[in-house]
Amino acid sequence: MSFTGSAPANDPCLAKILSKQGDNKVLFADKVLKFTQSGKMKRRILVITDFALYLVDPEANILKRRIALAAVDKLCISNLSDNFFAIIVPTEYDCLMASTRKKEIVDVIVKAIKSTSEYEPEVASSNRFEYHAAAEVIKVVEFEEVDGGTKTRITNREKS
């Protein structure tokens, strides 16, 4: 099994995790930052196969989450040069992550979904989007261009 990017090539732990899931064709793997419901950042390895997305804890080599590609409804990115993207999964809860390879990740996910179904997920590009950090927790992510870069603000959406 070979990986792209800086994830460990031929990592036996990742290979074991994937084979347990009946998956072995890796389309992409790299380190990302995942944002928890409470707003903490966790290091994860994002592995994209032709059937699912996997978030693996690199310190413990434990599978933290598997998202079937068929469950992905939409991908949200900003129009600015930040590293944030959200994977919208209506049947579960959404996932906010950051990676310097955001564009490549989104492209690989879209291509993988299109290759196994007639469906193409929406890629929403906006400087403001919402995601479900948990069943009852909706977060708002806002991006603003400032001198020298992008300012990102993540807040809880007020209940209406």
Coordinates of N, CA, C and O in Angstrom, one line a residue:
M1 N 0.9 -1.2 0.0 CA 0.0 0.0 0.0 C 0.9 1.2 0.0 O 1.8 1.3 0.8
S2 N 0.6 2.2 -0.9 CA 1.4 3.4 -0.9 C 0.6 4.6 -0.5 O -0.6 4.6 -0.8
F3 N 1.2 5.6 0.1 CA 0.5 6.8 0.5 C 1.1 8.0 -0.2 O 2.3 8.0 -0.6
T4 N 0.3 9.0 -0.5 CA 0.8 10.2 -1.0 C 1.1 11.1 0.2 O 0.6 10.9 1.3
G5 N 1.8 12.1 -0.1 CA 2.1 13.1 1.0 C 3.0 12.6 2.1 O 3.8 11.8 1.9
S6 N 2.8 13.3 3.3 CA 3.8 13.0 4.3 C 3.4 11.9 5.3 O 4.0 11.7 6.3
A7 N 2.3 11.3 5.1 CA 1.9 10.2 5.9 C 2.9 9.0 5.7 O 3.4 8.9 4.7
P8 N 3.1 8.2 6.8 CA 4.1 7.2 6.7 C 3.8 6.2 5.6 O 2.7 5.6 5.6
A9 N 4.7 6.0 4.7 CA 4.5 5.0 3.6 C 4.5 3.6 4.1 O 5.3 3.2 5.0
N10 N 3.6 2.8 3.6 CA 3.5 1.4 4.0 C 3.4 1.2 5.5 O 3.9 0.3 6.1
D11 N 2.6 2.1 6.1 CA 2.5 2.0 7.6 C 1.6 0.8 7.9 O 0.5 0.7 7.5
P12 N 2.2 -0.2 8.7 CA 1.5 -1.4 9.0 C 0.2 -1.2 9.8 O -0.8 -1.9 9.6
C13 N 0.2 -0.2 10.7 CA -1.0 0.0 11.5 C -2.1 0.5 10.6 O -3.3 0.1 10.8
L14 N -1.8 1.5 9.7 CA -2.9 2.0 8.8 C -3.4 0.9 7.9 O -4.6 0.7 7.7
A15 N -2.5 0.0 7.4 CA -2.9 -1.1 6.6 C -3.8 -2.0 7.3 O -4.8 -2.5 6.8
K16 N -3.5 -2.3 8.6 CA -4.3 -3.2 9.4 C -5.7 -2.6 9.6 O -6.7 -3.3 9.5
I17 N -5.8 -1.3 9.9 CA -7.0 -0.6 10.2 C -7.9 -0.7 8.9 O -9.1 -1.0 9.0
L18 N -7.3 -0.4 7.7 CA -8.1 -0.5 6.5 C -8.5 -1.9 6.1 O -9.6 -2.1 5.7
S19 N -7.6 -2.9 6.3 CA -8.0 -4.2 5.9 C -9.1 -4.7 6.8 O -10.0 -5.5 6.4
K20 N -9.2 -4.3 8.1 CA -10.3 -4.7 9.0 C -11.6 -4.2 8.5 O -12.6 -4.8 8.7
Q21 N -11.5 -3.0 7.8 CA -12.7 -2.4 7.2 C -13.0 -3.0 5.8 O -14.0 -2.5 5.2
G22 N -12.2 -3.9 5.3 CA -12.3 -4.4 4.0 C -11.9 -3.4 2.9 O -12.4 -3.5 1.8
D23 N -11.0 -2.5 3.2 CA -10.6 -1.4 2.3 C -9.1 -1.5 2.2 O -8.4 -1.7 3.1
N24 N -8.6 -1.3 0.9 CA -7.2 -1.3 0.8 C -6.7 -0.4 -0.3 O -5.5 -0.2 -0.5
K25 N -7.5 0.3 -1.0 CA -7.1 1.2 -2.1 C -7.0 2.6 -1.6 O -8.0 3.3 -1.6
V26 N -5.8 3.0 -1.2 CA -5.7 4.4 -0.7 C -5.5 5.4 -1.8 O -4.6 5.3 -2.7
L27 N -6.4 6.4 -1.8 CA -6.3 7.5 -2.8 C -5.5 8.7 -2.3 O -4.9 9.4 -3.1
F28 N -5.5 8.8 -1.0 CA -4.9 10.0 -0.4 C -4.7 9.7 1.1 O -5.5 9.0 1.7
A29 N -3.5 10.1 1.7 CA -3.3 10.0 3.1 C -2.4 11.2 3.5 O -1.3 11.4 2.9
D30 N -2.7 11.9 4.5 CA -1.9 12.9 5.0 C -2.3 13.4 6.4 O -3.4 13.0 6.8
K31 N -1.4 14.1 7.1 CA -1.8 14.6 8.4 C -2.7 15.8 8.3 O -2.5 16.6 7.4
V32 N -3.7 15.9 9.1 CA -4.6 17.0 9.2 C -4.8 17.4 10.6 O -4.5 16.7 11.5
L33 N -5.4 18.6 10.8 CA -5.9 19.0 12.2 C -7.4 18.9 12.1 O -8.1 19.4 11.2
K34 N -8.0 18.2 13.1 CA -9.5 18.0 13.2 C -9.9 18.9 14.4 O -9.3 18.9 15.4
F35 N -11.0 19.6 14.2 CA -11.6 20.4 15.3 C -12.7 19.6 16.0 O -13.6 19.1 15.4
T36 N -12.6 19.5 17.3 CA -13.5 18.8 18.1 C -14.8 19.7 18.4 O -14.8 20.9 18.1
Q37 N -15.8 19.1 18.9 CA -17.0 19.8 19.3 C -16.7 21.0 20.2 O -17.3 22.1 20.0
S38 N -15.8 20.8 21.1 CA -15.5 21.9 22.0 C -14.5 22.9 21.4 O -14.1 23.9 22.1
G39 N -14.0 22.7 20.2 CA -13.1 23.6 19.6 C -11.6 23.3 19.7 O -10.8 24.0 19.2
K40 N -11.3 22.2 20.3 CA -9.9 21.8 20.4 C -9.4 21.2 19.1 O -10.2 20.7 18.3
M41 N -8.1 21.3 18.9 CA -7.5 20.8 17.6 C -6.9 19.4 18.0 O -6.2 19.3 19.0
K42 N -7.1 18.4 17.2 CA -6.5 17.1 17.4 C -5.8 16.8 16.1 O -6.3 16.9 15.0
R43 N -4.6 16.2 16.2 CA -3.8 15.7 15.1 C -4.5 14.4 14.6 O -4.7 13.5 15.4
R44 N -4.7 14.3 13.3 CA -5.2 13.1 12.8 C -4.5 12.8 11.4 O -4.0 13.7 10.8
I45 N -4.6 11.5 11.0 CA -4.2 11.1 9.7 C -5.5 10.9 8.9 O -6.4 10.1 9.4
L46 N -5.7 11.7 7.9 CA -6.9 11.5 7.0 C -6.5 10.5 5.9 O -5.5 10.8 5.2
V47 N -7.2 9.5 5.8 CA -7.0 8.5 4.7 C -8.3 8.5 3.9 O -9.4 8.3 4.4
I48 N -8.1 8.6 2.6 CA -9.3 8.6 1.7 C -9.1 7.3 0.8 O -8.0 7.2 0.2
T49 N -10.1 6.5 0.8 CA -10.1 5.3 -0.1 C -11.2 5.5 -1.1 O -11.9 6.5 -1.0
D50 N -11.4 4.5 -1.9 CA -12.5 4.6 -2.9 C -13.9 4.3 -2.3 O -14.9 4.5 -2.9
F51 N -13.9 4.0 -0.9 CA -15.2 3.8 -0.3 C -15.5 4.6 0.9 O -16.6 4.8 1.3
A52 N -14.4 5.1 1.6 CA -14.6 5.8 2.8 C -13.5 6.8 3.2 O -12.4 6.8 2.6
L53 N -13.8 7.7 4.2 CA -12.7 8.5 4.8 C -12.5 8.0 6.1 O -13.4 7.6 6.8
Y54 N -11.2 8.0 6.5 CA -10.8 7.5 7.8 C -10.0 8.6 8.5 O -9.2 9.2 7.9
L55 N -10.3 8.7 9.8 CA -9.6 9.6 10.7 C -8.9 8.8 11.7 O -9.6 8.1 12.5
V56 N -7.6 8.8 11.7 CA -6.8 7.9 12.6 C -6.0 8.8 13.5 O -5.4 9.8 13.1
D57 N -6.0 8.4 14.8 CA -5.1 9.0 15.8 C -3.7 8.5 15.6 O -3.4 7.4 15.7
P58 N -2.8 9.4 15.2 CA -1.4 9.0 14.8 C -0.6 8.5 16.1 O 0.3 7.7 15.9
E59 N -0.9 9.1 17.3 CA -0.2 8.6 18.4 C -0.6 7.2 18.9 O 0.3 6.4 19.2
A60 N -1.9 7.0 18.9 CA -2.3 5.7 19.4 C -2.6 4.7 18.3 O -2.8 3.5 18.5
N61 N -2.5 5.1 17.0 CA -2.8 4.2 15.9 C -4.1 3.6 16.0 O -4.3 2.4 15.8
I62 N -5.1 4.4 16.3 CA -6.5 4.0 16.5 C -7.4 4.7 15.5 O -7.3 5.9 15.3
L63 N -8.3 3.9 14.9 CA -9.3 4.5 14.0 C -10.3 5.3 14.9 O -11.0 4.7 15.8
K64 N -10.4 6.6 14.7 CA -11.3 7.4 15.5 C -12.7 7.6 14.8 O -13.7 7.8 15.4
R65 N -12.7 7.6 13.4 CA -13.9 7.8 12.7 C -13.8 7.2 11.3 O -12.8 7.4 10.7
R66 N -14.9 6.6 10.8 CA -15.0 6.2 9.4 C -16.2 6.8 8.9 O -17.3 6.7 9.5
I67 N -16.1 7.5 7.8 CA -17.2 8.1 7.1 C -17.3 7.5 5.7 O -16.4 7.6 4.9
A68 N -18.4 6.8 5.5 CA -18.7 6.2 4.1 C -18.8 7.4 3.1 O -19.5 8.4 3.4
L69 N -18.2 7.3 2.0 CA -18.2 8.3 1.0 C -19.7 8.6 0.6 O -20.1 9.7 0.3
A70 N -20.5 7.5 0.6 CA -21.9 7.6 0.2 C -22.7 8.6 1.2 O -23.7 9.1 0.9
A71 N -22.2 8.7 2.4 CA -22.8 9.6 3.4 C -22.4 11.0 3.3 O -23.1 11.9 3.9
V72 N -21.4 11.4 2.5 CA -21.0 12.7 2.3 C -21.9 13.5 1.4 O -22.1 13.1 0.3
D73 N -22.5 14.6 1.9 CA -23.5 15.3 1.2 C -22.8 16.5 0.5 O -23.2 16.9 -0.6
K74 N -21.9 17.2 1.2 CA -21.4 18.5 0.8 C -20.0 18.7 1.4 O -19.7 18.2 2.5
L75 N -19.2 19.5 0.7 CA -17.9 19.9 1.2 C -17.9 21.4 1.2 O -18.4 22.1 0.3
C76 N -17.5 22.0 2.3 CA -17.5 23.5 2.5 C -16.0 24.0 2.6 O -15.3 23.5 3.3
I77 N -15.7 25.0 1.8 CA -14.4 25.6 1.8 C -14.6 27.1 1.7 O -15.7 27.6 1.3
S78 N -13.6 27.9 2.1 CA -13.7 29.4 2.0 C -13.1 29.8 0.6 O -12.4 29.0 0.0
N79 N -13.4 31.0 0.3 CA -12.8 31.6 -1.0 C -11.4 32.1 -0.7 O -10.7 32.5 -1.7
L80 N -10.9 32.1 0.5 CA -9.6 32.7 0.8 C -8.5 31.6 1.0 O -8.8 30.4 0.9
S81 N -7.3 32.1 1.2 CA -6.2 31.2 1.2 C -5.9 30.7 2.7 O -4.8 30.8 3.2
D82 N -7.0 30.1 3.3 CA -6.8 29.4 4.6 C -6.8 27.9 4.3 O -6.8 27.5 3.2
N83 N -6.7 27.2 5.4 CA -6.6 25.7 5.2 C -7.8 24.9 5.7 O -7.8 23.7 5.8
F84 N -8.9 25.6 6.0 CA -10.1 25.0 6.6 C -11.0 24.4 5.5 O -11.2 25.0 4.4
F85 N -11.6 23.2 5.9 CA -12.7 22.7 5.1 C -13.6 21.8 6.0 O -13.1 21.3 7.0
A86 N -14.8 21.7 5.6 CA -15.8 20.9 6.4 C -16.4 19.9 5.5 O -16.7 20.1 4.3
I87 N -16.5 18.7 6.1 CA -17.2 17.6 5.4 C -18.6 17.4 6.0 O -18.7 17.2 7.2
I88 N -19.6 17.6 5.2 CA -21.0 17.6 5.7 C -21.6 16.2 5.5 O -21.7 15.7 4.4
V89 N -22.0 15.6 6.7 CA -22.5 14.3 6.7 C -23.8 14.3 7.5 O -23.9 14.1 8.7
P90 N -24.9 14.5 6.7 CA -26.3 14.7 7.4 C -26.7 13.5 8.3 O -27.4 13.8 9.2
T91 N -26.3 12.3 7.9 CA -26.8 11.2 8.7 C -26.0 11.0 10.0 O -26.4 10.2 10.9
E92 N -24.9 11.7 10.2 CA -24.1 11.6 11.4 C -23.9 13.0 12.0 O -24.8 13.7 12.3
Y93 N -22.6 13.5 12.1 CA -22.3 14.8 12.4 C -21.2 15.2 11.5 O -20.5 14.4 10.8
D94 N -21.0 16.5 11.3 CA -20.0 17.0 10.3 C -18.6 17.1 10.9 O -18.4 16.9 12.1
C95 N -17.6 17.4 10.0 CA -16.2 17.3 10.4 C -15.5 18.5 9.9 O -15.5 18.7 8.6
L96 N -15.0 19.4 10.8 CA -14.2 20.5 10.4 C -12.7 20.2 10.5 O -12.3 19.7 11.6
M97 N -11.9 20.4 9.4 CA -10.5 20.1 9.5 C -9.7 21.2 8.8 O -10.3 22.1 8.2
A98 N -8.4 21.1 9.0 CA -7.5 22.1 8.4 C -6.3 21.3 7.8 O -5.8 20.4 8.5
S99 N -5.9 21.7 6.6 CA -4.8 21.1 5.9 C -4.2 22.1 4.9 O -5.0 22.7 4.2
T100 N -2.9 22.1 4.7 CA -2.4 22.9 3.7 C -2.7 22.3 2.3 O -2.6 23.0 1.3
R101 N -3.2 21.1 2.3 CA -3.6 20.4 1.0 C -5.1 20.4 0.8 O -5.7 19.5 0.2
K102 N -5.8 21.4 1.4 CA -7.3 21.5 1.4 C -7.9 21.2 0.0 O -8.8 20.4 -0.2
K103 N -7.4 21.9 -1.0 CA -7.9 21.8 -2.4 C -7.8 20.4 -2.9 O -8.7 19.8 -3.5
E104 N -6.6 19.8 -2.7 CA -6.3 18.5 -3.2 C -7.3 17.5 -2.5 O -7.8 16.6 -3.1
I105 N -7.4 17.6 -1.2 CA -8.3 16.7 -0.4 C -9.7 16.8 -1.0 O -10.4 15.7 -1.2
V106 N -10.3 18.0 -1.2 CA -11.6 18.2 -1.7 C -11.7 17.5 -3.1 O -12.7 16.8 -3.3
D107 N -10.8 17.8 -3.9 CA -10.8 17.2 -5.3 C -10.8 15.7 -5.2 O -11.5 15.0 -6.0
V108 N -10.0 15.1 -4.4 CA -9.9 13.6 -4.3 C -11.2 13.0 -3.8 O -11.7 12.0 -4.3
I109 N -11.8 13.7 -2.8 CA -13.1 13.2 -2.2 C -14.2 13.2 -3.3 O -14.9 12.3 -3.5
V110 N -14.3 14.4 -4.1 CA -15.3 14.5 -5.1 C -15.1 13.4 -6.2 O -16.0 12.7 -6.6
K111 N -13.8 13.3 -6.6 CA -13.5 12.3 -7.6 C -13.8 10.8 -7.2 O -14.4 10.0 -7.9
A112 N -13.5 10.5 -5.9 CA -13.8 9.2 -5.4 C -15.3 8.9 -5.3 O -15.7 7.8 -5.7
I113 N -16.1 9.9 -4.9 CA -17.5 9.7 -4.9 C -18.1 9.5 -6.3 O -18.9 8.6 -6.5
K114 N -17.6 10.4 -7.2 CA -18.1 10.3 -8.6 C -17.8 8.9 -9.2 O -18.5 8.4 -10.0
S115 N -16.6 8.3 -8.8 CA -16.2 7.1 -9.4 C -17.0 5.9 -9.0 O -17.0 4.9 -9.6
T116 N -17.6 6.0 -7.8 CA -18.4 4.8 -7.3 C -19.9 5.1 -7.3 O -20.6 4.2 -6.9
S117 N -20.3 6.2 -7.8 CA -21.8 6.5 -7.8 C -22.1 7.5 -8.9 O -21.2 8.0 -9.6
E118 N -23.3 7.7 -9.2 CA -23.8 8.7 -10.1 C -23.8 10.1 -9.5 O -24.2 11.1 -10.1
Y119 N -23.5 10.2 -8.2 CA -23.7 11.4 -7.4 C -22.4 12.2 -7.4 O -21.3 11.7 -7.2
E120 N -22.6 13.5 -7.4 CA -21.4 14.4 -7.2 C -21.8 15.3 -6.1 O -22.8 16.1 -6.1
P121 N -21.0 15.3 -5.0 CA -21.3 16.2 -3.8 C -21.1 17.6 -4.2 O -20.3 18.0 -5.0
E122 N -21.9 18.5 -3.6 CA -21.8 19.9 -3.8 C -20.5 20.4 -3.1 O -20.2 19.9 -2.0
V123 N -19.7 21.3 -3.7 CA -18.6 21.9 -3.1 C -19.0 23.4 -3.0 O -19.1 24.1 -3.9
A124 N -19.3 23.8 -1.7 CA -19.8 25.2 -1.4 C -18.6 26.0 -1.0 O -17.9 25.7 -0.1
S125 N -18.4 27.0 -1.8 CA -17.2 27.9 -1.6 C -17.8 29.3 -1.1 O -18.5 30.0 -1.8
S126 N -17.5 29.6 0.2 CA -18.1 30.8 0.8 C -17.2 31.2 2.0 O -16.5 30.4 2.5
N127 N -17.3 32.5 2.3 CA -16.5 33.0 3.4 C -17.2 32.8 4.8 O -16.8 33.4 5.8
R128 N -18.4 32.1 4.7 CA -19.1 31.8 5.9 C -19.9 30.5 5.7 O -20.5 30.3 4.7
F129 N -19.7 29.5 6.6 CA -20.5 28.3 6.5 C -20.8 27.8 7.9 O -20.1 28.1 8.9
E130 N -21.8 26.9 7.9 CA -22.2 26.3 9.2 C -21.9 24.8 9.1 O -22.0 24.2 8.0
Y131 N -21.7 24.2 10.3 CA -21.5 22.7 10.3 C -22.0 22.2 11.6 O -22.0 22.9 12.6
H132 N -22.5 21.0 11.7 CA -23.0 20.3 12.9 C -21.8 19.6 13.6 O -21.3 18.6 13.1
A133 N -21.3 20.3 14.6 CA -20.1 19.7 15.4 C -20.6 18.5 16.2 O -19.8 17.6 16.5
A134 N -21.9 18.4 16.5 CA -22.5 17.3 17.1 C -24.0 17.4 16.8 O -24.4 18.4 16.2
A135 N -24.8 16.4 17.2 CA -26.2 16.4 16.8 C -26.9 17.7 17.1 O -27.7 18.2 16.3
E136 N -26.7 18.3 18.3 CA -27.4 19.5 18.7 C -26.5 20.8 18.7 O -26.9 21.8 19.2
V137 N -25.3 20.7 18.2 CA -24.3 21.8 18.2 C -24.0 22.2 16.8 O -23.4 21.5 16.1
I138 N -24.4 23.5 16.5 CA -24.1 24.0 15.2 C -23.1 25.1 15.3 O -23.3 26.0 16.1
K139 N -22.0 25.0 14.6 CA -20.9 26.0 14.6 C -21.0 26.8 13.3 O -21.3 26.3 12.3
V140 N -20.6 28.1 13.5 CA -20.5 29.0 12.3 C -19.0 29.3 12.1 O -18.3 29.6 13.1
V141 N -18.5 29.1 10.9 CA -17.1 29.4 10.6 C -17.1 30.6 9.6 O -17.8 30.6 8.6
E142 N -16.4 31.7 10.0 CA -16.3 32.9 9.2 C -14.9 33.2 8.9 O -14.0 33.1 9.7
F143 N -14.7 33.6 7.6 CA -13.3 33.9 7.2 C -13.3 35.4 6.7 O -14.3 35.8 6.1
E144 N -12.2 36.1 7.1 CA -12.1 37.5 6.7 C -10.7 37.7 6.3 O -9.7 37.3 6.9
E145 N -10.5 38.4 5.2 CA -9.2 38.8 4.7 C -8.7 39.9 5.5 O -9.4 40.9 5.7
V146 N -7.5 39.8 6.1 CA -6.8 40.8 6.9 C -5.4 41.0 6.3 O -4.9 40.2 5.6
D147 N -4.8 42.1 6.8 CA -3.4 42.3 6.3 C -2.5 41.1 6.6 O -2.4 40.7 7.8
G148 N -1.9 40.6 5.6 CA -1.0 39.5 5.8 C -1.7 38.1 5.9 O -1.0 37.1 6.2
G149 N -3.0 38.0 5.6 CA -3.5 36.6 5.7 C -5.0 36.6 5.9 O -5.8 37.5 5.4
T150 N -5.5 35.5 6.5 CA -6.9 35.3 6.7 C -7.2 35.1 8.2 O -6.5 34.4 8.9
K151 N -8.3 35.8 8.7 CA -8.7 35.7 10.0 C -9.9 34.7 10.0 O -10.8 34.8 9.2
T152 N -9.8 33.7 10.9 CA -10.9 32.7 11.0 C -11.5 32.7 12.3 O -10.9 32.8 13.3
R153 N -12.9 32.8 12.3 CA -13.6 32.8 13.6 C -14.6 31.7 13.6 O -15.4 31.5 12.7
I154 N -14.6 30.9 14.7 CA -15.5 29.8 14.8 C -16.4 30.0 16.1 O -15.8 30.2 17.2
T155 N -17.7 30.1 15.9 CA -18.6 30.4 17.0 C -19.8 29.4 17.0 O -20.1 28.8 16.0
N156 N -20.4 29.3 18.2 CA -21.7 28.5 18.2 C -22.8 29.3 17.6 O -22.9 30.6 17.9
R157 N -23.6 28.7 16.8 CA -24.8 29.4 16.3 C -25.9 29.5 17.4 O -26.1 28.5 18.1
E158 N -26.5 30.6 17.5 CA -27.5 30.8 18.5 C -28.7 29.9 18.1 O -29.1 29.9 16.9
K159 N -29.4 29.3 19.0 CA -30.6 28.5 18.8 C -31.7 29.5 18.4 O -31.9 30.5 19.0
S160 N -32.4 29.1 17.3 CA -33.5 30.0 16.9 C -34.9 29.6 17.5 O -35.1 28.6 18.0

